Coordinates of C-alpha atoms and ligand atoms in Angstrom, one line a residue:
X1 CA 0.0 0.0 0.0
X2 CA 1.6 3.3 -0.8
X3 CA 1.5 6.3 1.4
X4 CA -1.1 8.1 -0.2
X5 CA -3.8 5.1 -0.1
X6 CA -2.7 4.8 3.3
X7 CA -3.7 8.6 3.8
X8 CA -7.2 7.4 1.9
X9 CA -7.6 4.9 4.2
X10 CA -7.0 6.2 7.4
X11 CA -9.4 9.5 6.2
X12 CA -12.0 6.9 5.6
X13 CA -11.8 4.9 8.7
X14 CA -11.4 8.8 11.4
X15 CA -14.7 9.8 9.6
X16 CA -16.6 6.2 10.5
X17 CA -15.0 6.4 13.8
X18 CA -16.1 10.3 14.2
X19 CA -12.9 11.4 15.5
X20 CA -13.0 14.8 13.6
X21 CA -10.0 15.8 15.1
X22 CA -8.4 12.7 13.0
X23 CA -10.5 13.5 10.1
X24 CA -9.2 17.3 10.3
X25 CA -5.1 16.7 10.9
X26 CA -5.4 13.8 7.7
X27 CA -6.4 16.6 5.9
X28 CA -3.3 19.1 6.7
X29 CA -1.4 15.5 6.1
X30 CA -2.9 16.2 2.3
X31 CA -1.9 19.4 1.9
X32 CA 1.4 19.1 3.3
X33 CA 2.1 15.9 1.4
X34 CA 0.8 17.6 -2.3
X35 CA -1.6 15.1 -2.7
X36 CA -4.5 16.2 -4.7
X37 CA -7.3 17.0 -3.0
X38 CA -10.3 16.1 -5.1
X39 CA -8.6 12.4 -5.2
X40 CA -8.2 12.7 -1.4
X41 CA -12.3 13.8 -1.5
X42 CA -13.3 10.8 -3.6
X43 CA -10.9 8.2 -2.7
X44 CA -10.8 9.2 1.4
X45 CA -14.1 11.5 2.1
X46 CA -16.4 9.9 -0.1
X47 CA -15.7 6.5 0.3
X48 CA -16.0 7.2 4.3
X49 CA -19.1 8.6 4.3
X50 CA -20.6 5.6 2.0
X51 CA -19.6 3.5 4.6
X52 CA -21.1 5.5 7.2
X53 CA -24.3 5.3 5.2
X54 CA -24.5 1.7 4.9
X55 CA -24.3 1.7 8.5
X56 CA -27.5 4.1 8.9
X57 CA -29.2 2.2 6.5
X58 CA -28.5 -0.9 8.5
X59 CA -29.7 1.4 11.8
X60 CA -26.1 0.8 13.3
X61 CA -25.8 4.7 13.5
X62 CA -27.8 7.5 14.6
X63 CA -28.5 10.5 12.2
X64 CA -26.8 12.6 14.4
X65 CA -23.9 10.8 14.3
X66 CA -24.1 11.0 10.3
X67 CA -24.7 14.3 10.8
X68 CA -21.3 14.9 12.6
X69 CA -19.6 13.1 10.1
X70 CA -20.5 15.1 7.5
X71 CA -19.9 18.4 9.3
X72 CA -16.4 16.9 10.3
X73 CA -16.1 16.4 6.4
X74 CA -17.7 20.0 5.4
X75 CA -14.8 21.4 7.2
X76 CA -12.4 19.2 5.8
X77 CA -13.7 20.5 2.5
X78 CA -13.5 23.6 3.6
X79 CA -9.6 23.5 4.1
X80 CA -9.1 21.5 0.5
X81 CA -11.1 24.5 -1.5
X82 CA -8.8 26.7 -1.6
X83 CA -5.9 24.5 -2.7
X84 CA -8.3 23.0 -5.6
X85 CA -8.9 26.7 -6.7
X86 CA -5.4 27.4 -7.1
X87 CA -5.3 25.2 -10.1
X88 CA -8.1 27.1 -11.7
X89 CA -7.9 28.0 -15.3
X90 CA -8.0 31.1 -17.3
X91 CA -10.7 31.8 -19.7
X92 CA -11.6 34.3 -21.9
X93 CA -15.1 34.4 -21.7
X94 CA -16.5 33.1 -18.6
X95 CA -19.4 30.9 -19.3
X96 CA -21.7 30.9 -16.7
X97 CA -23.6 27.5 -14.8
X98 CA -26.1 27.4 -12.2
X99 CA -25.9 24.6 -9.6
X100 CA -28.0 23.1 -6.7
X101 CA -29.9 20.0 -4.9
X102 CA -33.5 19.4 -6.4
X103 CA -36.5 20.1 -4.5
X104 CA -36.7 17.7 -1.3
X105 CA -33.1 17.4 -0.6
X106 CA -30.1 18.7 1.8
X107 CA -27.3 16.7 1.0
X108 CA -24.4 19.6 -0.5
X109 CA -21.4 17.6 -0.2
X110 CA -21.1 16.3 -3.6
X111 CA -22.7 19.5 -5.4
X112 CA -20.3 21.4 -3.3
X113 CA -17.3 19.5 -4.7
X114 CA -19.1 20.0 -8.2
X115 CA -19.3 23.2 -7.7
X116 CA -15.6 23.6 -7.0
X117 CA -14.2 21.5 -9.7
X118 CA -16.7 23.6 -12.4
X119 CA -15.2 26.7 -10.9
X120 CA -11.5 25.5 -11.2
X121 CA -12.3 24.6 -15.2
X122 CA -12.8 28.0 -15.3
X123 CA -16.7 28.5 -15.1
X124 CA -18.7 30.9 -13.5
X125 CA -20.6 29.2 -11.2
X126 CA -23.7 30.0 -9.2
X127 CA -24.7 27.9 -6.3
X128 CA -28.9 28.3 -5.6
X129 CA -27.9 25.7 -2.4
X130 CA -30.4 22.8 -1.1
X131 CA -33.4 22.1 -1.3
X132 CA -34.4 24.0 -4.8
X133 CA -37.8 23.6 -6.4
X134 CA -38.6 23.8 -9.6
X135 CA -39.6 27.0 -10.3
X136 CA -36.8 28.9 -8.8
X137 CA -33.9 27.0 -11.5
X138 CA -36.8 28.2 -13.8
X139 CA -36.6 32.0 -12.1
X140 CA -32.9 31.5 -12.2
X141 CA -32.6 30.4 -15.8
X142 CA -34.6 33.6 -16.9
X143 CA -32.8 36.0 -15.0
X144 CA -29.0 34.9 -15.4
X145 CA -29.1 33.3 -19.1
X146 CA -26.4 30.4 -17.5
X147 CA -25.5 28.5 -20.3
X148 CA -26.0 25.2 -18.0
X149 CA -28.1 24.0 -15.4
X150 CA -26.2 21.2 -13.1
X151 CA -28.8 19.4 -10.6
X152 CA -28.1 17.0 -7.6
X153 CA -30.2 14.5 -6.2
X154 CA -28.8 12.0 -3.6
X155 CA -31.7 10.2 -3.0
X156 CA -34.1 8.0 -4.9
X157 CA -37.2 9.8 -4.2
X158 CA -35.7 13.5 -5.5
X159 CA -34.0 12.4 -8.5
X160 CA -37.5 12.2 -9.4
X161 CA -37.3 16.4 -9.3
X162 CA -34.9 16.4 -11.5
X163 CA -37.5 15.6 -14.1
X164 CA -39.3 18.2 -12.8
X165 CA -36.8 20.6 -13.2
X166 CA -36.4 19.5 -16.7
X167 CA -40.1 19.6 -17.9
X168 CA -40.7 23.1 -16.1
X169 CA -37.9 24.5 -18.1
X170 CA -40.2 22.9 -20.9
X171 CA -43.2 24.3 -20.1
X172 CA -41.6 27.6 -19.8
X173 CA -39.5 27.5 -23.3
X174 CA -36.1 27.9 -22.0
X175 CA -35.5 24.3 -22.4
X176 CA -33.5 24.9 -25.9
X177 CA -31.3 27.5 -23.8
X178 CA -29.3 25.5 -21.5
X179 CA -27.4 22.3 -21.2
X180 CA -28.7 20.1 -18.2
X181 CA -26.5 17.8 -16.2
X182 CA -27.6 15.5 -13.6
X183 CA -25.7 13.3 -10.8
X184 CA -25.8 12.3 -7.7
X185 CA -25.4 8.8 -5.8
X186 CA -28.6 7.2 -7.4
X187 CA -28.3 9.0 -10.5
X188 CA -27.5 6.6 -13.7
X189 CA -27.1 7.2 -17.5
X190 CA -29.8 5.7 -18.5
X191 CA -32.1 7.6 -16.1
X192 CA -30.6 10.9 -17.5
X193 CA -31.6 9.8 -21.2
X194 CA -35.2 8.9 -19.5
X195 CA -35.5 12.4 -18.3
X196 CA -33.7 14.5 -20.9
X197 CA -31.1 15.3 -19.4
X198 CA -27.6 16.6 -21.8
X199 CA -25.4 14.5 -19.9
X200 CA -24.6 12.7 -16.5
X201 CA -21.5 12.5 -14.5
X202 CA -20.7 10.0 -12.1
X203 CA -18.7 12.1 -9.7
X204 CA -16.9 16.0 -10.1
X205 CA -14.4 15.2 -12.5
X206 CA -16.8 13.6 -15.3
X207 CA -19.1 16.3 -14.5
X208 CA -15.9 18.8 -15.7
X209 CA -14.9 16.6 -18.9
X210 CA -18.6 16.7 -19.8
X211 CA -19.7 20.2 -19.7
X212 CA -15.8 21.1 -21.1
X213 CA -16.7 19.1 -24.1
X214 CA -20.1 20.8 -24.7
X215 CA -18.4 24.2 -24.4
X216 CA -14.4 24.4 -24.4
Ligands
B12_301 C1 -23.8 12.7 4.4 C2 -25.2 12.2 4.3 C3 -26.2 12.9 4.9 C4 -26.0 14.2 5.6 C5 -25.9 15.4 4.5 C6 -25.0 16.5 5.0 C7 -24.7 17.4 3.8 N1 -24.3 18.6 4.2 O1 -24.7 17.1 2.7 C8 -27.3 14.3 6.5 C9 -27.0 13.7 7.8 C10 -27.9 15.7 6.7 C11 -28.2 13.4 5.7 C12 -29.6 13.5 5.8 C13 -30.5 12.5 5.3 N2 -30.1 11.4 4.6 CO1 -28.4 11.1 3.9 N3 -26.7 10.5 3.4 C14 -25.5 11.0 3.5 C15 -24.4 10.0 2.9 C16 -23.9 9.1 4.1 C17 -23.2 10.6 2.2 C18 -23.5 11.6 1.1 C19 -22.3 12.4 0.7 O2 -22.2 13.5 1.1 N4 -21.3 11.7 0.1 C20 -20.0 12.4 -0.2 C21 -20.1 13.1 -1.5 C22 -18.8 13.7 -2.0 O3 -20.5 12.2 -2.5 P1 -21.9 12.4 -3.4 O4 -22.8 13.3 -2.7 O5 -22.4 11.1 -3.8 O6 -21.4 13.2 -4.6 C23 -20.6 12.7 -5.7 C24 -21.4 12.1 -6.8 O7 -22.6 11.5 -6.5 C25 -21.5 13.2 -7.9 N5 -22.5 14.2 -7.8 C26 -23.3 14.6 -6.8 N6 -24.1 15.6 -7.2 C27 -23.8 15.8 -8.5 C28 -24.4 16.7 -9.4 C29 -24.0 16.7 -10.7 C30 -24.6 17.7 -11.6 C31 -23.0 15.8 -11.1 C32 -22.6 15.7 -12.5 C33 -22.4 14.9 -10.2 C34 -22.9 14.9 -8.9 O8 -20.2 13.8 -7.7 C35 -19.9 13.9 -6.3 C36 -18.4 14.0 -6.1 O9 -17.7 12.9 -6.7 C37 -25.3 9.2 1.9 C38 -24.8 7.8 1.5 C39 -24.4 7.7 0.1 N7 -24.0 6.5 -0.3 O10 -24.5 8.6 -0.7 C40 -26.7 9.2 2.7 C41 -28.0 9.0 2.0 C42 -28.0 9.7 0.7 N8 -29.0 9.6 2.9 C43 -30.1 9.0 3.0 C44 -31.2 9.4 3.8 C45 -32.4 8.4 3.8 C46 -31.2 10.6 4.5 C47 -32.4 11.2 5.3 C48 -33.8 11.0 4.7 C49 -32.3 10.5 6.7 C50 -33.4 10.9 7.7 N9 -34.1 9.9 8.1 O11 -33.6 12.0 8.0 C51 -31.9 12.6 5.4 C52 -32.4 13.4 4.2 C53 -32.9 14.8 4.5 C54 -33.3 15.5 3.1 N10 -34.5 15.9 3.1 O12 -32.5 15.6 2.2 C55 -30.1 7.7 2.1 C56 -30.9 7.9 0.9 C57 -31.7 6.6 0.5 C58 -32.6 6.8 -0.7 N11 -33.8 7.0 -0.5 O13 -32.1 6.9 -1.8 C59 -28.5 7.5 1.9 C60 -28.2 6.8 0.6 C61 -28.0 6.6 3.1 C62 -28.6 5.2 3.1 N12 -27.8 4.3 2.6 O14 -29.6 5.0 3.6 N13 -27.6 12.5 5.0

């Protein structure tokens, strides 16, 4: 095992044991170390926090103790930000993409890192948060001509608003105007064809290569 997986590893088992403390000096290990952040998120974060969800699922752990996890890793993420950013690249025109959780649904963490990684490929981006309905990425559309809309839905009841999202844009003819990208734990290709979705991405970087190769 090299160092770096060992890194991974030990991220992934300080946020199922909730020792943020851990979970926050593994993270100055990554910056100290020049590993890359986003494959510390997905390889270290990430995979901790699916474990820690197979374990609520299983009722082996409160929702307050998920709860602390992901604060512990919302911190974490918050340290790793501003080292992703620093790779960001220069573009001459500044396309613009609005991002945020469909209607029904908290979970940021993955938008968050979405968000981040469309910044750093040098996107405008504007973040509407959690817990959007319909009719405000509608609002949103209209009022700051993005030339993308990326949605997040982490469970498998609100990837259903996802649809929703897209067939309001429908109804309101801006449909035509933007590229829509979907993802999210559930979230699959073929559901994203289903629903007329432009494209899915199975984590932040597919999400970049995607919406780079619609508009780069
Ligand atoms: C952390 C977490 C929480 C935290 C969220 C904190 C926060 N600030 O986000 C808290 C504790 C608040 C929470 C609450 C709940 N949760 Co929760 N939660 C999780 C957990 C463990 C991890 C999610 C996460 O952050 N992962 C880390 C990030 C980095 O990964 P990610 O989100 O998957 O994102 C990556 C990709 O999916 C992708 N991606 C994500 N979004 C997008 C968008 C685009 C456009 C693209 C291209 C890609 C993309 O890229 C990201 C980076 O690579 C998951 C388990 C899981 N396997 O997902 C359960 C899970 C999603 N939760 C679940 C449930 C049931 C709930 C609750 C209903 C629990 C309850 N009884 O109250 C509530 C929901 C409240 C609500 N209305 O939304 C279930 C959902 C089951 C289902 N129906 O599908 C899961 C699957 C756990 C489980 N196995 O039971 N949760």
């Amino acid at each position: 095992m090299t160092e770096k997986t060992k890194i991974f590893d030990e991220i992934s088992n300080a946020l199922r044991a909730l020792d943020r403390e851990r979970v926050l000096e593994l993270t100055q290990l990554v910056l100290a170390q020049n590993i890359d952040p986003v494959e510390a998120i997905e390889k270290g974060f990430a995979k901790g926090m699916e474990v820690l969800g197979e374990l609520f699922e299983k009722k082996e752990l409160y929702i307050a103790e998920l709860a602390y996890a992901a604060a512990a890793m919302e911190d974490a993420m918050a340290i790793l930000e501003p080292e992703i950013l620093k790779k960001e690249e220069k573009r001459s025109s500044r396309r613009r993409i609005l991002i945020g959780t469909v209607e029904g649904d908290i979970h940021s963490l993955g938008k968050n890192l979405v968000r981040t990684m469309l910044m750093t490929a040098g996107f405008e981006v504007i973040d509407l948060g959690t817990d959007i309905p319909p009719h405000v990425f509608v609002e949103k559309v209209k009022e700051l001509n993005p030339v993308a809309v990326s949605l997040s839905a982490l469970m498998t009841t609100t990837m259903l608003n996802q649809h929703k999202v897209i067939r309001e844009l429908e109804r309101n003819g801006l449909r035509d105007r933007v590229k829509i990208l979907i993802g999210g734990a559930p979230v699959t290709e073929k559901f994203a064809r289903e629903i007329g979705a432009d494209g899915y991405g199975e984590n932040a970087t597919d999400a970049v290569r995607l919406v780079k190769s619609w508009f780069s």
